[in-house]
Tab-separated table of C-alpha atoms and ligand atoms in Angstrom:
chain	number	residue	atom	x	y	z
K	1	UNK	CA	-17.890	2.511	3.499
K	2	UNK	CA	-15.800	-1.031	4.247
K	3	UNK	CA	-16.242	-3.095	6.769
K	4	UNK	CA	-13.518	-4.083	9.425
K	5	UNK	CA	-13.632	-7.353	11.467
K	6	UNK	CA	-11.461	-7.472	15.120
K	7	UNK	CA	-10.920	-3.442	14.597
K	8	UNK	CA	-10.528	-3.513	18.189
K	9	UNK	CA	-7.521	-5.684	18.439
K	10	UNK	CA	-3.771	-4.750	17.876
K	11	UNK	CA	-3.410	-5.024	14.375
K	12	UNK	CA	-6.952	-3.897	13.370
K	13	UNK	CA	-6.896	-1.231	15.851
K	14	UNK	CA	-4.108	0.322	14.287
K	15	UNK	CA	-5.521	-0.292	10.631
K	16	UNK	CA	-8.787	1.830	11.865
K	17	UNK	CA	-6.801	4.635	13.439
K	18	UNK	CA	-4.472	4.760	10.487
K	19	UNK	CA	-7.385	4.762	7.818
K	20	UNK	CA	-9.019	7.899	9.606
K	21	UNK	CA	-6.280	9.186	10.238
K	22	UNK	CA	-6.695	10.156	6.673
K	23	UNK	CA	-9.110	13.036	6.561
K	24	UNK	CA	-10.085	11.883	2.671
K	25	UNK	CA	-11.193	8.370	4.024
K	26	UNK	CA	-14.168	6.813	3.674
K	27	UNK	CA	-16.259	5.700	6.700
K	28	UNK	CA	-15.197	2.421	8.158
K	29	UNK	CA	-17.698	-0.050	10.050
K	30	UNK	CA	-15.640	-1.758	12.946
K	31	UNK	CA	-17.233	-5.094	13.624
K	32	UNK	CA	-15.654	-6.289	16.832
K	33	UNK	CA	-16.903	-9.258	19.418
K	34	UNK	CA	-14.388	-7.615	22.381
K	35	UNK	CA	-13.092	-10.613	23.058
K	36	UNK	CA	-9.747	-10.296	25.818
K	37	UNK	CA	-7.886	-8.739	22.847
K	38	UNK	CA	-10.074	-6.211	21.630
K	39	UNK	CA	-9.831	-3.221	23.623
K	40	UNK	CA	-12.117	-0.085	22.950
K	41	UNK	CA	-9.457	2.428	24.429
K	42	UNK	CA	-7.269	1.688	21.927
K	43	UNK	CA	-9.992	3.339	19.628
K	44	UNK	CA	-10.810	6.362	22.374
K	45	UNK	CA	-9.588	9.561	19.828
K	46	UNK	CA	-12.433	8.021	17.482
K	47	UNK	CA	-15.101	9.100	19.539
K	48	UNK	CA	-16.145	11.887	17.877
K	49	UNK	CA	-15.682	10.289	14.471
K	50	UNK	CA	-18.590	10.348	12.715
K	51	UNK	CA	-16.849	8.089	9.875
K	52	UNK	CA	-16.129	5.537	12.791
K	53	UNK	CA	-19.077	3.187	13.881
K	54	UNK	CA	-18.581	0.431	16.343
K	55	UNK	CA	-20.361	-2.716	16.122
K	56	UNK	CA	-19.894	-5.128	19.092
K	57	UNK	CA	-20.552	-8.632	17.591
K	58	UNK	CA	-19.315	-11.369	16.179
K	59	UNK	CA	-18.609	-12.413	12.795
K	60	UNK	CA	-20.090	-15.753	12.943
K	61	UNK	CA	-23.189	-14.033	13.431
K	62	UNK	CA	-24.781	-14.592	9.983
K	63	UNK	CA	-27.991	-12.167	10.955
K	64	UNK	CA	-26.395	-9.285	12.141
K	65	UNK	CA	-23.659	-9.374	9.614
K	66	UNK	CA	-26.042	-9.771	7.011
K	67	UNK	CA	-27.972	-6.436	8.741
K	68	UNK	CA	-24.651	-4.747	8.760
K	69	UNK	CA	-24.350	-5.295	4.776
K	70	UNK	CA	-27.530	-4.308	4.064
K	71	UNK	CA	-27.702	-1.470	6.309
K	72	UNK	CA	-24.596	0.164	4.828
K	73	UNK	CA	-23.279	-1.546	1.700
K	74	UNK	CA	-19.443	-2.003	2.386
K	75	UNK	CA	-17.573	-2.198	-0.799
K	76	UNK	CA	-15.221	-3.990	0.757
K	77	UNK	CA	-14.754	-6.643	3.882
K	78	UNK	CA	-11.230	-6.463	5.805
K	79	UNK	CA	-11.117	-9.464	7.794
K	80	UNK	CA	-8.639	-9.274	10.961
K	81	UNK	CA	-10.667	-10.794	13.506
K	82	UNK	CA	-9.106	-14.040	15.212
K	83	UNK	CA	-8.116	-15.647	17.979
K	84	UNK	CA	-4.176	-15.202	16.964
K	85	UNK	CA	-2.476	-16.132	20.823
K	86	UNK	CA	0.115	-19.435	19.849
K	87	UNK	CA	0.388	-20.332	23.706
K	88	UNK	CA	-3.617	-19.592	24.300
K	89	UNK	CA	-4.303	-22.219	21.421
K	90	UNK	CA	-1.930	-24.823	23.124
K	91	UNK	CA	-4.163	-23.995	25.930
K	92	UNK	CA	-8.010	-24.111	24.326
K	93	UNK	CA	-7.694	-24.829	20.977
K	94	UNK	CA	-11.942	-24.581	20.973
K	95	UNK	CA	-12.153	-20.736	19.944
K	96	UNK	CA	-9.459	-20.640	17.269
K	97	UNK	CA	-11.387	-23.502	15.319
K	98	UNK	CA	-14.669	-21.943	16.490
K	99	UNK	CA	-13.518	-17.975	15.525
K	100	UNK	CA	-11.108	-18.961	12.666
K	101	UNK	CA	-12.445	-21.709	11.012
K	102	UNK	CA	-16.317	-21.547	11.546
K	103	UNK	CA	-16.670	-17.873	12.002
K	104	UNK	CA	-14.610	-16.887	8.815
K	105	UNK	CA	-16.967	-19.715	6.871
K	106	UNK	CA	-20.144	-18.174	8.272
K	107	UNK	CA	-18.540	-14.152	7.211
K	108	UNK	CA	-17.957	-15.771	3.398
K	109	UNK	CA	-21.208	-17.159	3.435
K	110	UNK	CA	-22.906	-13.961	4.304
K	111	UNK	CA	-20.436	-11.787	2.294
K	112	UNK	CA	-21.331	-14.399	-0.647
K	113	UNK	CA	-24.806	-13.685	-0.287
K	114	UNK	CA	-24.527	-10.096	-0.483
K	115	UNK	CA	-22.211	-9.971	-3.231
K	116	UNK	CA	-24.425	-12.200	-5.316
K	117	UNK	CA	-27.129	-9.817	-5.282
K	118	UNK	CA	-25.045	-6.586	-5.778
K	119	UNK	CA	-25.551	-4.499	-9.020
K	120	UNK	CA	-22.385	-3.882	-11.022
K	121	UNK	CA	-20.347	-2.043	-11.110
K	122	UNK	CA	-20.134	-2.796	-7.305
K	123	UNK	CA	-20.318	-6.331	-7.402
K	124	UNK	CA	-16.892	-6.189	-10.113
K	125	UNK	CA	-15.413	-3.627	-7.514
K	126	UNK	CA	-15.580	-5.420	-4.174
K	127	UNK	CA	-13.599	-7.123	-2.401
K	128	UNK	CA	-13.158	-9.690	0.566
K	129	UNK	CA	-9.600	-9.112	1.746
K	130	UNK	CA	-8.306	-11.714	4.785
K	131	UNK	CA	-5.581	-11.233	6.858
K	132	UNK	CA	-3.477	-14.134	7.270
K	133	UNK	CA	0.235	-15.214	8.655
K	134	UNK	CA	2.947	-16.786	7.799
K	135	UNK	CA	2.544	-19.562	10.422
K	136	UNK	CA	0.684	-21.396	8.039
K	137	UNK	CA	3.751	-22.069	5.895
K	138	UNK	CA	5.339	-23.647	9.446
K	139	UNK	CA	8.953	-24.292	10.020
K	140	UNK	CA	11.961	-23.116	7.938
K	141	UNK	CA	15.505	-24.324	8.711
K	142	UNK	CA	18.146	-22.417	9.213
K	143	UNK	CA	19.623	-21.816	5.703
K	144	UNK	CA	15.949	-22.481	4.178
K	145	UNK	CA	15.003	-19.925	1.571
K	146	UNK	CA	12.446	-17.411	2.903
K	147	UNK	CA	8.280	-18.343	2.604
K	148	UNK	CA	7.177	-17.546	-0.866
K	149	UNK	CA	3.316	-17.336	-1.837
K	150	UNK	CA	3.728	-21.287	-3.037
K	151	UNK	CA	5.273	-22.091	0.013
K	152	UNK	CA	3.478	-25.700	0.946
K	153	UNK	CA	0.934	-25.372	3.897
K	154	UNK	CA	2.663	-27.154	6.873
K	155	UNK	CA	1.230	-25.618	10.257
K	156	UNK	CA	2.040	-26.753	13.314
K	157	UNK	CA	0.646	-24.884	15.951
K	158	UNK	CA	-3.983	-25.007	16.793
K	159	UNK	CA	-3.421	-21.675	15.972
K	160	UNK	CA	-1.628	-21.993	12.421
K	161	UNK	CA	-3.541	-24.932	11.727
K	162	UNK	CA	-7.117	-22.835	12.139
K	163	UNK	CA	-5.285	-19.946	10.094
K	164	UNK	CA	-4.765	-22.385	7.568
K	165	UNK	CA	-7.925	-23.807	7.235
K	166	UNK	CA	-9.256	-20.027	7.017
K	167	UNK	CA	-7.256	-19.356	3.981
K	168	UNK	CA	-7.955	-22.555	2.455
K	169	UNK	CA	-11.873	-21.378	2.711
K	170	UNK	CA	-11.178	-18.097	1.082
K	171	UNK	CA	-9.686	-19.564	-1.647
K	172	UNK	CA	-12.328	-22.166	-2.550
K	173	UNK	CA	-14.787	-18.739	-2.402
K	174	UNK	CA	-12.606	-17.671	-5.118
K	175	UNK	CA	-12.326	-20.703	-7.486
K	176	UNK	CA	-15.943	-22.257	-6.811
K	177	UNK	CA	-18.174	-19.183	-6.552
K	178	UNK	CA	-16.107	-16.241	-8.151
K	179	UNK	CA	-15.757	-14.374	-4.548
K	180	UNK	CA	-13.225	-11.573	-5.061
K	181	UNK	CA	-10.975	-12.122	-2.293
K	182	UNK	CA	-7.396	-10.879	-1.638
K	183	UNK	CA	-5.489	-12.650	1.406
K	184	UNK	CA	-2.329	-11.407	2.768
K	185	UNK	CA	0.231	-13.607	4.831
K	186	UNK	CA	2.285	-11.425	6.982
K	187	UNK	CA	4.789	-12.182	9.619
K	188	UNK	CA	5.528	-10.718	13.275
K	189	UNK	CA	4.262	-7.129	13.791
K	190	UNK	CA	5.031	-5.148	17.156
K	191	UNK	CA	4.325	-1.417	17.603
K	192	UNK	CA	1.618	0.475	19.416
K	193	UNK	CA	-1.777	-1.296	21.514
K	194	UNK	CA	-0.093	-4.503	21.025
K	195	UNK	CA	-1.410	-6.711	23.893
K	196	UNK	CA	0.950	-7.542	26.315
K	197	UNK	CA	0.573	-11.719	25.910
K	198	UNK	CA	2.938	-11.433	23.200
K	199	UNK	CA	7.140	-11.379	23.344
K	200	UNK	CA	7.477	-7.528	22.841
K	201	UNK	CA	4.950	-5.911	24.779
K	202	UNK	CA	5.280	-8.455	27.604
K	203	UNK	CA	9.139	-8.046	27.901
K	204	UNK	CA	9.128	-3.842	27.643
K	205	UNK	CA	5.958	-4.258	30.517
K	206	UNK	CA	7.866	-7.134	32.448
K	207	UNK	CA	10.781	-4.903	32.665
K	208	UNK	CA	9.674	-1.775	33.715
K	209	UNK	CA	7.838	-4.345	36.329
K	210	UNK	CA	11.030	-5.677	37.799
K	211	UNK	CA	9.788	-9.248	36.715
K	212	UNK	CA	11.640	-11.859	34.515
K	213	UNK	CA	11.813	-11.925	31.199
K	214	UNK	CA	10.809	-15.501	30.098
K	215	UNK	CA	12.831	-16.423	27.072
K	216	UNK	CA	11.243	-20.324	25.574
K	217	UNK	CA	13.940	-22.565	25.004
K	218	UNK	CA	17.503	-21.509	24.160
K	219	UNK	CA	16.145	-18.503	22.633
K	220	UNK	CA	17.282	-18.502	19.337
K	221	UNK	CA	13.992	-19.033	17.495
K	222	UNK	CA	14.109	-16.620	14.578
K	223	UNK	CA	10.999	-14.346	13.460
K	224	UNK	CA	10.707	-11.494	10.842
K	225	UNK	CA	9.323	-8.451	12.297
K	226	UNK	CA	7.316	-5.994	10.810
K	227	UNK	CA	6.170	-2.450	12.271
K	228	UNK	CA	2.361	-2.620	12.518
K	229	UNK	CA	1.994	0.713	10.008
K	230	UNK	CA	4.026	-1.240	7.463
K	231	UNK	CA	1.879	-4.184	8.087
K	232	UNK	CA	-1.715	-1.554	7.464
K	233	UNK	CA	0.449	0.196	4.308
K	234	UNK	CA	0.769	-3.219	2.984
K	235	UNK	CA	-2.598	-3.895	3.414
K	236	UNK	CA	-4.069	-0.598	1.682
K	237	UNK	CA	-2.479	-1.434	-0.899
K	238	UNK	CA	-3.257	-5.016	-1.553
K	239	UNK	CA	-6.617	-3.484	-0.938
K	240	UNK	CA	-6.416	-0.878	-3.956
K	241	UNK	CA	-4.503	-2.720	-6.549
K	242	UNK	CA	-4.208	-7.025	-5.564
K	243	UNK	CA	-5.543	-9.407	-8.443
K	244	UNK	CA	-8.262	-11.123	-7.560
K	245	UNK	CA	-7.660	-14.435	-5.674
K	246	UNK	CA	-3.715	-13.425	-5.342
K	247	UNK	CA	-2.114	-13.999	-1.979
K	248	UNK	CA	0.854	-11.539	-1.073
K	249	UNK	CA	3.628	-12.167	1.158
K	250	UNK	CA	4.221	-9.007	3.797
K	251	UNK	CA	7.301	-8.705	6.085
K	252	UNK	CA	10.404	-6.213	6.329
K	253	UNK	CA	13.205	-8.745	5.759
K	254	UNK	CA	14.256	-8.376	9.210
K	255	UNK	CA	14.551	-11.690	11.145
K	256	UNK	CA	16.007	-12.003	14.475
K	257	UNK	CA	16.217	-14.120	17.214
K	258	UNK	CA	13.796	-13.948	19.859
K	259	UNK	CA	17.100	-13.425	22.457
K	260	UNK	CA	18.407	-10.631	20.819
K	261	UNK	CA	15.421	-9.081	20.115
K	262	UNK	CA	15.211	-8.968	24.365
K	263	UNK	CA	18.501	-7.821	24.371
K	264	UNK	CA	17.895	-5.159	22.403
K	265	UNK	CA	14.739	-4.280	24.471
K	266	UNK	CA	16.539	-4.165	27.692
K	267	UNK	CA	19.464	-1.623	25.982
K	268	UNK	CA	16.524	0.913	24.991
K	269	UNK	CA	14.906	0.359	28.469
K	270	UNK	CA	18.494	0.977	30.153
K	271	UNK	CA	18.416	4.334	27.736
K	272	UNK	CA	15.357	5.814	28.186
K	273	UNK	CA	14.307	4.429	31.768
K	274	UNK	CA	17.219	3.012	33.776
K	275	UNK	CA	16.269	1.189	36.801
K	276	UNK	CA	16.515	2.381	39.744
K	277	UNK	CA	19.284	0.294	41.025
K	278	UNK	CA	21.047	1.306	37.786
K	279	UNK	CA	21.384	-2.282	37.024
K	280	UNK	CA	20.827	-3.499	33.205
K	281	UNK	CA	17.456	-4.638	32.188
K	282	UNK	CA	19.214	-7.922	31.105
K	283	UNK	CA	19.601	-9.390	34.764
K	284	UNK	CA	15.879	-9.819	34.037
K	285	UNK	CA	16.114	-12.450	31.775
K	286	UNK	CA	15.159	-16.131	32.380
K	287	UNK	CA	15.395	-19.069	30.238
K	288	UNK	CA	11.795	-21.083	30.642
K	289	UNK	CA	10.339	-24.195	29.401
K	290	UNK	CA	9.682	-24.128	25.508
K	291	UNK	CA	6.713	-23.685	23.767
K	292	UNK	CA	5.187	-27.196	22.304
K	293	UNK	CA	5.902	-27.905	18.675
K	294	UNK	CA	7.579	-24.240	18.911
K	295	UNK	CA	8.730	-23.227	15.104
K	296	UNK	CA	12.090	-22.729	15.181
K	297	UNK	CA	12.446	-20.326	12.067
K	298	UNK	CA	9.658	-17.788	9.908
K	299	UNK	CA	11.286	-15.442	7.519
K	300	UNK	CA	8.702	-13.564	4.797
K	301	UNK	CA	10.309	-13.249	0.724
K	302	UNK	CA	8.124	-10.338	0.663
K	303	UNK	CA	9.752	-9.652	-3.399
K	304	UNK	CA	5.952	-10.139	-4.851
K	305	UNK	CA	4.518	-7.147	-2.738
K	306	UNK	CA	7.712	-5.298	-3.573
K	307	UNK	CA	7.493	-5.855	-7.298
K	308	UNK	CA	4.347	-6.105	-8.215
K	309	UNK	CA	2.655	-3.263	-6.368
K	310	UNK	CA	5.697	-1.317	-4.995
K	311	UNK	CA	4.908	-2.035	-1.751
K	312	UNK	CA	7.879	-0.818	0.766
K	313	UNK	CA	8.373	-0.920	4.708
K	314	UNK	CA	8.880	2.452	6.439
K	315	UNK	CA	10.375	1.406	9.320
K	316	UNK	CA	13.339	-0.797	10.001
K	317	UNK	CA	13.428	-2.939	12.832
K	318	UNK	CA	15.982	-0.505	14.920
K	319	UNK	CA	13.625	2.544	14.480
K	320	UNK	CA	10.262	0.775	14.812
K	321	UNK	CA	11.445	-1.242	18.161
K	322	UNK	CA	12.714	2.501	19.665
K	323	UNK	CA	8.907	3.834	18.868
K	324	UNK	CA	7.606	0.821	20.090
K	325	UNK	CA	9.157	1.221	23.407
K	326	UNK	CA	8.646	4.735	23.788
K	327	UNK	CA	5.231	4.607	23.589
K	328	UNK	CA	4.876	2.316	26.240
K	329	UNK	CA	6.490	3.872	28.183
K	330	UNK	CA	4.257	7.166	27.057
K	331	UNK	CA	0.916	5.521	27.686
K	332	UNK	CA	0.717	4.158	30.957
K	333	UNK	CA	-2.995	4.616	30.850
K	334	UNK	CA	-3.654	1.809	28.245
K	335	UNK	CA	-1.286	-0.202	29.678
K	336	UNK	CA	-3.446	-0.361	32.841
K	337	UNK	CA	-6.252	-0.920	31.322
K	338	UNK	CA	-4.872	-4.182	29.912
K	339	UNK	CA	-3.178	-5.479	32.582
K	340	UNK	CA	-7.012	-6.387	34.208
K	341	UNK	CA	-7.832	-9.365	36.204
K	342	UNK	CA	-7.665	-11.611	33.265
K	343	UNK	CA	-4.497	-10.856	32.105
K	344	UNK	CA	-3.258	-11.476	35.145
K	345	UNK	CA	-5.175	-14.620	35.037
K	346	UNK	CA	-3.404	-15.419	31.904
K	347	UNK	CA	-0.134	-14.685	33.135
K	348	UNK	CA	-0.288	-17.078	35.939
K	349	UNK	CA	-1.843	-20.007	33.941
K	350	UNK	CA	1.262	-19.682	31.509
K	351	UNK	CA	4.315	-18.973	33.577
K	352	UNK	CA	3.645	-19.644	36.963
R	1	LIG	P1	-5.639	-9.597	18.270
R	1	LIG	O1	-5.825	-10.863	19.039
R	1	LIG	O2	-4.895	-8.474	18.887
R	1	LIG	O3	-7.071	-9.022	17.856
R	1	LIG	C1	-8.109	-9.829	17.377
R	1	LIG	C2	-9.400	-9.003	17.419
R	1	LIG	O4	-10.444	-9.827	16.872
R	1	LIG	C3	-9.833	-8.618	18.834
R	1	LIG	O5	-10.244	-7.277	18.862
R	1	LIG	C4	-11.003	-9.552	19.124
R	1	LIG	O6	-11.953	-9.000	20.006
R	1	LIG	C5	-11.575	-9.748	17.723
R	1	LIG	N1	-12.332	-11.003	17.589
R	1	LIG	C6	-11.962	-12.241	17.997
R	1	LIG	N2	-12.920	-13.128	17.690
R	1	LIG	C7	-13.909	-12.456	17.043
R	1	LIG	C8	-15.133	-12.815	16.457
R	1	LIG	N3	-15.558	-14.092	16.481
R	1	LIG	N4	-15.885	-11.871	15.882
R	1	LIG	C9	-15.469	-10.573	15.857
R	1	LIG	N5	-14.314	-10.159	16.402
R	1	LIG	C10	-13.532	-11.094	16.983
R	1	LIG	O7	-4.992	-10.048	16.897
R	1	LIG	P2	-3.968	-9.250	15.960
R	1	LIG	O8	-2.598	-9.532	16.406
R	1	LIG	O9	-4.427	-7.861	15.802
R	1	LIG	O10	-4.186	-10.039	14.587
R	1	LIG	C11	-5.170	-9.615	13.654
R	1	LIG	C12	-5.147	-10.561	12.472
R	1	LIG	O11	-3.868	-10.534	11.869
R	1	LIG	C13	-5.417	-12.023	12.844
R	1	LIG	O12	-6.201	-12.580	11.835
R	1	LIG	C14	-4.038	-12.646	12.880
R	1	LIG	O13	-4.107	-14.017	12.567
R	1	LIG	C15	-3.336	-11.852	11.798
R	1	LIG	N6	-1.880	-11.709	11.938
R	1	LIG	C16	-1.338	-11.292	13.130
R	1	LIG	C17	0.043	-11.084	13.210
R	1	LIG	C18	0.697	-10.586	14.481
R	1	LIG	O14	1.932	-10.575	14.553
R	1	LIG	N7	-0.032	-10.152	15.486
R	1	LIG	C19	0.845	-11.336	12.089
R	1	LIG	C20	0.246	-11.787	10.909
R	1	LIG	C21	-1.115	-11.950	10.852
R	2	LIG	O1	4.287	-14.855	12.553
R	2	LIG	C1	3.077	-14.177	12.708
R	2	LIG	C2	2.481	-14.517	14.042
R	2	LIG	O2	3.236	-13.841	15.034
R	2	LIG	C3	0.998	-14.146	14.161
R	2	LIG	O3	0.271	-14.906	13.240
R	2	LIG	C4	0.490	-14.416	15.580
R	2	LIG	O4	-0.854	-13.975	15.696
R	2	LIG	C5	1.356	-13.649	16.548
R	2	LIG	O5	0.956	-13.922	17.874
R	2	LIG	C6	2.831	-14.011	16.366
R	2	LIG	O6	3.062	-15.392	16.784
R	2	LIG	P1	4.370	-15.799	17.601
R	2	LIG	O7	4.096	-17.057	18.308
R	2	LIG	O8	5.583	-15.749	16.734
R	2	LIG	O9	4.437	-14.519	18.597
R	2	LIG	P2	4.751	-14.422	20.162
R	2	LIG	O10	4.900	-12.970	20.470
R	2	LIG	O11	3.806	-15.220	20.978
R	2	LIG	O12	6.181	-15.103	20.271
R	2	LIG	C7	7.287	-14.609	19.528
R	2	LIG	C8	8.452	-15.544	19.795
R	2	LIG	O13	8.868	-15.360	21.158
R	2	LIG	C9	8.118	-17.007	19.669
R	2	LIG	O14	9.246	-17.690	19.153
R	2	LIG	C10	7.848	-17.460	21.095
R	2	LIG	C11	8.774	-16.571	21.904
R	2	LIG	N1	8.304	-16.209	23.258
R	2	LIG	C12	7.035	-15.719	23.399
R	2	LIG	C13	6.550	-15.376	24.638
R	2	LIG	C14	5.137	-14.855	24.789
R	2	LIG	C15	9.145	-16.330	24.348
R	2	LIG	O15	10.306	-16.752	24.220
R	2	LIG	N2	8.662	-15.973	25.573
R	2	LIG	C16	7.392	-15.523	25.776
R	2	LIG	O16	7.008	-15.255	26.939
């Protein structure tokens, strides 16, 4: 088996329905604390699964994750769970540190202890894999080369700053006690079950709402996105064939400014669901008040992934964003069950 952490989340979600989607697979433990962001519907077609067993906890939890590895002897740890929310941790910082920081030091811990006492040849073939972003590597001007694996650490965000501090603990596992880790800095994703606090999902849901579009600042911050498969390809990979203590760079070379991306949004929407008035989608858009300490550019040199394990992206932005929007507009039944009482909450603590 291998363990998951935040399986029920956007990124992890898709990572679990992609691994069994495999009929070969092995059996995956899903070790989720349902926080906001994790959302069990997003693993409903599992339910039958026998390869697919939930765990609702948390992985600061050092007795039941030390349970869970006895119990079923993962021989290897994927670690997605986080806060990740940029404009939550402006809000509360509190849980990032608590989640990111503390809880991935209380996982190694218990992972360390487990691994110690493993016979080989498991203990040679596991591995701890963490996946990281590229908001640790903060800001990169305009005609800045793109973030390589020796990129300095500069975050600037709660958020990138408890990301950091995660990665930083992963690789002192490594050097001081031998810990075979793998961690994997990737930039934007989008696609599928992505929750609707972040740009994408908000502005296709927003739309088809008649509400604005809230664009921070001018607009014309610049992030690389990645189609979440690509992001769960990369990861299988690193997973199979990474060197030990190696970090790896993942993103589809496709950087874009928040504005356009929105643009390009509303000309799908106006395509596949014009409004009713037959207006464009655009005449939605509003400039709001900017993000604090908002990085103004992320772009992923992804050529290490690429060349050392052949590592390629399926999708390219154009045909990932048309997906992306057609399945919202597809499953209108997840989408409700996201847009609960909290989200709403959410939405009128940060744009009201
Ligand atoms: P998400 O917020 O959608 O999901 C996080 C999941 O972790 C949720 O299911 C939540 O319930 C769970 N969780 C939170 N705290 C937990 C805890 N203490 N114990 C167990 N589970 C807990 O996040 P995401 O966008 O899917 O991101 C997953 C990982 O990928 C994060 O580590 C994030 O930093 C990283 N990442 C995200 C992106 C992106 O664009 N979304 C890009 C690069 C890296
Ligand atoms: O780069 C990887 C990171 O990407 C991940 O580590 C994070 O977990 C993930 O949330 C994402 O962070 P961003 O802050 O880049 O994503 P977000 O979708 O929140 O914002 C994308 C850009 O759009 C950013 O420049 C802020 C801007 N934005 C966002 C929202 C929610 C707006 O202009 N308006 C909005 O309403």
């Amino acid at each position: 088996m291998i363990l998951v952490t935040g399986g029920a989340g956007f990124i992890g979600g898709n990572f679990v329905l992609d691994w069994l989607a495999n009929p070969q697979a092995e059996g995956l433990i899903n070790l989720d604390k349902l926080t906001y962001a994790g959302n069990l519907d997003t693993l409903k077609s599992l339910k039958d699964d026998p390869r697919h067993l939930f765990i609702h906890g948390d992985i600061g939890d050092r007795v039941l994750v030390k349970r869970l590895l006895e119990e079923h002897r993962p021989r290897a740890i994927i670690n997605f769970a986080a806060e990740s929310h940029v404009d939550r941790s402006i809000h509360g910082p509190s849980d990032f540190v608590q989640t990111n920081i503390v809880g991935t030091f209380n996982l190694l811990e218990s992972v360390r202890e487990y691994w110690n006492a493993l016979a080989e040849p498991s203990k040679s073939q596991f591995r701890f894999h963490h996946v990281s972003t590229d908001e640790v590597y903060g800001s990169l001007g305009p005609h800045d080369p793109a973030f390589t694996e020796t990129h300095t650490y500069e975050p600037n965000s709660p958020y990138s700053a408890s990301k950091a501090a995660s990665d930083h603990l992963v690789r002192a596992w490594f050097h001081t006690y031998g810990l075979p880790v793998l961690t994997t800095n990737c930039s934007n994703n989008y696609g599928p079950y992505h929750f609707p606090e972040k740009l994408i999902p908000l502005v296709i849901l927003n739309a088809l709402n008649g509400k604005p579009l809230p664009i921070y600042g001018d607009g014309q911050q610049i992030r690389d996105w990645l189609f979440v498969g690509d992001h769960c390809s990369a990861i299988r990979e690193v997973l199979a064939k990474g060197k030990l203590g190696e970090t790896y760079n993942i993103g589809g070379w496709n950087e874009k400014a928040n504005l356009d991306v929105v643009k390009t949004i509303c000309q799908i929407l106006d395509e596949l669901k014009p409004r009713a008035d037959n207006k464009a989608y655009i005449e939605q858009i509003t400039f709001v008040k900017d993000r604090p300490g908002h990085d103004r550019r992320y772009a992923i040199d992804a050529s290490k992934v690429e060349r050392e394990l052949g590592w390629r992206p399926n999708e390219t932005f154009e045909t990932g964003i048309r997906k992306t929007v057609q399945w919202y507009l597809d499953n209108p039944i997840w989408v409700e069950g996201v847009a609960s009482g909290s989200y709403r909450d959410w939405l009128h603590k940060q744009y009201d």
